[in-house]
mmCIF file of C-alpha atoms and ligand atoms in Angstrom:
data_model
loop_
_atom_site.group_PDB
_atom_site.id
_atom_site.type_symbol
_atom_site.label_atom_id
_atom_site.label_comp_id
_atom_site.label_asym_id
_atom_site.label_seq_id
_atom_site.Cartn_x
_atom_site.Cartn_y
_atom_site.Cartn_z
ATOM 1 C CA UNK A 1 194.961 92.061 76.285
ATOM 2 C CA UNK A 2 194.179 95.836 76.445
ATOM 3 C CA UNK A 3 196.216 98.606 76.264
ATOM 4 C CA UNK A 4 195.451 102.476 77.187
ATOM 5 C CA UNK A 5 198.053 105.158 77.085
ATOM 6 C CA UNK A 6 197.709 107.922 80.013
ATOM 7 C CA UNK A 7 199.413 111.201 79.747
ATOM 8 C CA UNK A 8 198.535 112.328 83.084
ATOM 9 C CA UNK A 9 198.246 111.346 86.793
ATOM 10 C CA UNK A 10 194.465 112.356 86.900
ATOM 11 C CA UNK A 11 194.368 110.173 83.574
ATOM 12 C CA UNK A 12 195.447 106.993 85.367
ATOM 13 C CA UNK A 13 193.145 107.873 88.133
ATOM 14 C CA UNK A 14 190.042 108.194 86.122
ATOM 15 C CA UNK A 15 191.001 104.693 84.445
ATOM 16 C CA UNK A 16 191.196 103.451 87.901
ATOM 17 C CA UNK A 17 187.550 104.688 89.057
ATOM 18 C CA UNK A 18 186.228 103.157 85.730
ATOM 19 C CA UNK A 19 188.108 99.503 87.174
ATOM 20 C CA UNK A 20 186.599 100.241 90.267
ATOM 21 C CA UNK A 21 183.299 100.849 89.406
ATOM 22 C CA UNK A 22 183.037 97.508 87.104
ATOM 23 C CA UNK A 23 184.667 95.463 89.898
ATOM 24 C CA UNK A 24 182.901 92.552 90.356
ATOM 25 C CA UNK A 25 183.252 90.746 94.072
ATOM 26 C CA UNK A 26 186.170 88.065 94.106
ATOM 27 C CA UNK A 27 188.302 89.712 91.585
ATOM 28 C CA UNK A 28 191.975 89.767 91.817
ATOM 29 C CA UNK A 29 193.973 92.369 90.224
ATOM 30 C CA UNK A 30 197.599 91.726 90.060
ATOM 31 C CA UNK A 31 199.791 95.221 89.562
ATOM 32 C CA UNK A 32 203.002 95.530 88.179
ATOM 33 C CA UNK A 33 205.506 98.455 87.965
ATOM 34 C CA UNK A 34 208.636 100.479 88.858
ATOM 35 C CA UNK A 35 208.498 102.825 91.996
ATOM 36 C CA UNK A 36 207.067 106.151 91.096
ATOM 37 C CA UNK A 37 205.311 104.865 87.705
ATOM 38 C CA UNK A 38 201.645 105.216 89.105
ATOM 39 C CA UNK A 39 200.440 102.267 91.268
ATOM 40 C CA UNK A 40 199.256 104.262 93.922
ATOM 41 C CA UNK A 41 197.412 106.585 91.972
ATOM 42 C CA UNK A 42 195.203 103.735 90.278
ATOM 43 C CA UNK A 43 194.508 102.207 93.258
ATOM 44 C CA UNK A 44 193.008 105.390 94.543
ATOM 45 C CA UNK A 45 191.027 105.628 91.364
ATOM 46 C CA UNK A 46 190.177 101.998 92.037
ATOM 47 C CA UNK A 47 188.929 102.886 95.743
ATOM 48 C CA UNK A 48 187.102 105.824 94.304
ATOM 49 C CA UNK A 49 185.187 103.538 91.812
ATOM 50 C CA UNK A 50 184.273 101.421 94.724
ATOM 51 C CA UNK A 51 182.916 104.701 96.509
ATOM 52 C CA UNK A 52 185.517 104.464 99.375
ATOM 53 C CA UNK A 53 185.742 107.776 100.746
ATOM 54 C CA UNK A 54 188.811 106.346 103.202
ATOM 55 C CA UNK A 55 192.061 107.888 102.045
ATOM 56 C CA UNK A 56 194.316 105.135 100.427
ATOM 57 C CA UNK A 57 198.056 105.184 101.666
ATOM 58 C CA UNK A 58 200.512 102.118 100.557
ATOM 59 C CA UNK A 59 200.319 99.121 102.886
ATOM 60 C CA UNK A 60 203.494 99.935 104.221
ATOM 61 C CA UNK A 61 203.872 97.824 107.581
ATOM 62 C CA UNK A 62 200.983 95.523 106.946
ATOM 63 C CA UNK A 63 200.987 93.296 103.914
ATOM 64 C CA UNK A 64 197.321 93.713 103.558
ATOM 65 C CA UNK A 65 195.292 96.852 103.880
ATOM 66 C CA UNK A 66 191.405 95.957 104.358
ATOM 67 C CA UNK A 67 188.584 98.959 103.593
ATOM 68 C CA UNK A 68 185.177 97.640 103.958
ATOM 69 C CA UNK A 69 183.041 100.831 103.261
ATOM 70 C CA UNK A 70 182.559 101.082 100.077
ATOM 71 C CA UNK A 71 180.164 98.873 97.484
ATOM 72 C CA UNK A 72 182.502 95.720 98.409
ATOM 73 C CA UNK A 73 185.546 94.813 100.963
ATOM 74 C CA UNK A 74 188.943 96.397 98.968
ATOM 75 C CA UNK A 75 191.636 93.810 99.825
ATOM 76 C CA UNK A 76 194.802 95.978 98.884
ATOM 77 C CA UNK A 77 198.100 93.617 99.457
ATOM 78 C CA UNK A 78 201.641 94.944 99.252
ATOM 79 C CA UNK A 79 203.734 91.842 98.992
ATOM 80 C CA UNK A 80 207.287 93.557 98.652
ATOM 81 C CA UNK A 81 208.240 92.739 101.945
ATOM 82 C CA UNK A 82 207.115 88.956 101.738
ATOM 83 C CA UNK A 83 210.011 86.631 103.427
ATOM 84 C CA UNK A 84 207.944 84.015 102.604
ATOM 85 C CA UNK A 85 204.621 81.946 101.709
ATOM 86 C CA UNK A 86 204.069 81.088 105.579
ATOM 87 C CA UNK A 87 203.817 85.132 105.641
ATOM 88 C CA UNK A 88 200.756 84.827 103.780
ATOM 89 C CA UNK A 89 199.568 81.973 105.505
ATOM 90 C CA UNK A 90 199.486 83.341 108.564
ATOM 91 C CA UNK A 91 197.423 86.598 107.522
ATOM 92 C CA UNK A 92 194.798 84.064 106.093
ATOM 93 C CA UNK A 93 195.655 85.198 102.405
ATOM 94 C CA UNK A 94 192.932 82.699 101.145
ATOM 95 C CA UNK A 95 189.979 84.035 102.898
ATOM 96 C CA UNK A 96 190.451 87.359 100.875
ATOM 97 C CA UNK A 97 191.362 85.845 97.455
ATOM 98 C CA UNK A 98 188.571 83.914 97.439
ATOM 99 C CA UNK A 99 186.313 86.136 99.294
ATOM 100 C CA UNK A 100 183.098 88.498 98.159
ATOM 101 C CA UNK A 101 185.892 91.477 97.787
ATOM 102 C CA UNK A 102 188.234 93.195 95.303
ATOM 103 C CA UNK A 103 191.761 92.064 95.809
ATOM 104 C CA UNK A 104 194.498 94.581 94.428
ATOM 105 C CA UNK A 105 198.021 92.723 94.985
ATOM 106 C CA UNK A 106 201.258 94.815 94.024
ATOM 107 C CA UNK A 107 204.720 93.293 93.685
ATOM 108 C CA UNK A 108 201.816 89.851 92.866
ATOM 109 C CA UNK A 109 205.368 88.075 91.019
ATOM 110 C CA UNK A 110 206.692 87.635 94.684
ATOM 111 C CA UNK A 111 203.619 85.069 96.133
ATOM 112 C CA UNK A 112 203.303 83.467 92.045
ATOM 113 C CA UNK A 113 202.387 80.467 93.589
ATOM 114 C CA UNK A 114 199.769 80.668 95.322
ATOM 115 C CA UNK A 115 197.962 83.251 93.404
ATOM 116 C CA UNK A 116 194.685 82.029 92.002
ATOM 117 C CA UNK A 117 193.654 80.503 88.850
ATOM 118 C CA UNK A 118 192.276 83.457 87.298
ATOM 119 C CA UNK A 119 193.148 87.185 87.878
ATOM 120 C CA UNK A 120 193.751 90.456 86.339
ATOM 121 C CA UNK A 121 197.098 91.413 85.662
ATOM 122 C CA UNK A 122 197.708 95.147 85.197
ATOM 123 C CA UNK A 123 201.159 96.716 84.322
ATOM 124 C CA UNK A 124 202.043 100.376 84.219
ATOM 125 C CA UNK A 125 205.203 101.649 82.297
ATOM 126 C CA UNK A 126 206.936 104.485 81.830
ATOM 127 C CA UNK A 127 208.244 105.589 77.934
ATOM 128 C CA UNK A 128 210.232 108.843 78.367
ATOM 129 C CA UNK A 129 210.424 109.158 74.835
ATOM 130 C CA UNK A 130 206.568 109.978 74.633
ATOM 131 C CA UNK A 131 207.053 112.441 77.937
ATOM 132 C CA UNK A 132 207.552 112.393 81.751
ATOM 133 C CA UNK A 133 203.584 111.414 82.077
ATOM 134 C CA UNK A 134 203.291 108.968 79.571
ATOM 135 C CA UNK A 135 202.294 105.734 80.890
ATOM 136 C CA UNK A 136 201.432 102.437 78.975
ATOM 137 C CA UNK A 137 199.261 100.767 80.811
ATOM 138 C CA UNK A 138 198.214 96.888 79.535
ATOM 139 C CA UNK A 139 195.573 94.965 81.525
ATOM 140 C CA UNK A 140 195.455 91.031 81.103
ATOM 141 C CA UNK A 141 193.545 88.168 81.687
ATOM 142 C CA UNK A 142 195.690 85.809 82.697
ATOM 143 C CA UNK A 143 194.224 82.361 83.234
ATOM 144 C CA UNK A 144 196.113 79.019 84.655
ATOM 145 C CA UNK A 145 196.189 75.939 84.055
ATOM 146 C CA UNK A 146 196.019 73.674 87.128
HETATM 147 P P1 ADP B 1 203.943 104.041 92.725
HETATM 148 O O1 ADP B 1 202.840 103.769 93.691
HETATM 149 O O2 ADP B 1 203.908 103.177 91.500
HETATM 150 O O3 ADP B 1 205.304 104.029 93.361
HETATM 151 P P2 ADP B 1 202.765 106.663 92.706
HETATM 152 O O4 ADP B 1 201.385 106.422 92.238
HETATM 153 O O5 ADP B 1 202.963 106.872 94.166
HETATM 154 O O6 ADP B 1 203.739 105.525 92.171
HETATM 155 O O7 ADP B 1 203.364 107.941 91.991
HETATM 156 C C1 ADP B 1 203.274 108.205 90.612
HETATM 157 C C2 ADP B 1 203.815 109.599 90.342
HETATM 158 O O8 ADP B 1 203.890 109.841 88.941
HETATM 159 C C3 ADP B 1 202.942 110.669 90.950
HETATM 160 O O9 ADP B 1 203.763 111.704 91.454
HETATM 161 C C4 ADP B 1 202.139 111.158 89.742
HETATM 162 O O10 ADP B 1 201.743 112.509 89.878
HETATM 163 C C5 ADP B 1 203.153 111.004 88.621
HETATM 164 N N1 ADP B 1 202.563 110.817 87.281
HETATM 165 C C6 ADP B 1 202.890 111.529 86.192
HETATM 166 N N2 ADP B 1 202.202 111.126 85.118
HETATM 167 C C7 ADP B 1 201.411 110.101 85.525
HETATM 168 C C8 ADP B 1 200.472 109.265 84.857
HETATM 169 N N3 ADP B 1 200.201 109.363 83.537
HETATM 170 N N4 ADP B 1 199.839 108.332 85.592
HETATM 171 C C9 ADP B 1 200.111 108.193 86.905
HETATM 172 N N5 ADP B 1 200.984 108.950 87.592
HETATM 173 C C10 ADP B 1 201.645 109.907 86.911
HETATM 174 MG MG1 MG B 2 202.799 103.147 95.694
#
């Protein structure tokens, strides 16, 4: 497990473009945190890494946004608004977890199950005690057992 400490949006971002630009195809990232703690701006960093110049909004009305310009596809999933697996299903969920792209999944603890053996699980927190743009931010491997 890794931990880095941001104290600053453009902070998180940079960390981002460094994850994006060690990527490797067929990675999942899993991303984890409270509304407002910084998802969106590491995923930008993330797209930036992968030299998407494509602006990068939150997969609002689609569960999966798909960019394909950059150095590999950038599978970006919002799974908030899951009902349920047969959502996924239906989108073809597998051919992008184990495809040749980067898959970034946020609210990931909703589909659990079928997430794959291996991934990347990131989580971004807030500690107002160290300031309003603190953020904790702990990246682990996280590795099943089947
Ligand atoms: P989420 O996608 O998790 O809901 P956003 O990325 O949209 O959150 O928003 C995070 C907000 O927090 C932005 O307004 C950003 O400027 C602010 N912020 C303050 N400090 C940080 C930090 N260290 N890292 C990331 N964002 C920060
Ligand atoms: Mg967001």
């Amino acid at each position: 497990m890794q931990t880095i400490e941001t104290f600053s949006p453009e902070e998180t971002f940079r960390l981002g473009e460094k994850l994006g630009e060690q990527a490797r195809p067929g990675e999942v990232y899993t991303l984890i945190g409270d509304l407002g703690v910084g998802k969106t701006v590491l995923t930008q960093g993330i797209a930036k890494g992968l030299l998407i110049e494509e602006p990068i909004s939150s997969p609002t009305f689609t569960i999966v946004q798909i960019y394909e310009e950059g150095r590999m596809p950038f599978y970006h999933f919002d799974v908030y608004r899951i009902g349920d697996l047969e959502e996924m299903e239906e989108i073809g969920y597998e051919d992008y977890f184990y495809g040749q792209g980067l898959v970034m999944i946020e609210w990931a603890n909703r589909i659990e199950e079928i997430l794959p053996e291996r991934y990347l699980e990131i989580c971004i927190e807030k500690d107002l005690e160290k300031g309003f743009d603190y953020r904790r931010i702990t990246m682990k491997e996280i590795q099943r057992r089947g």
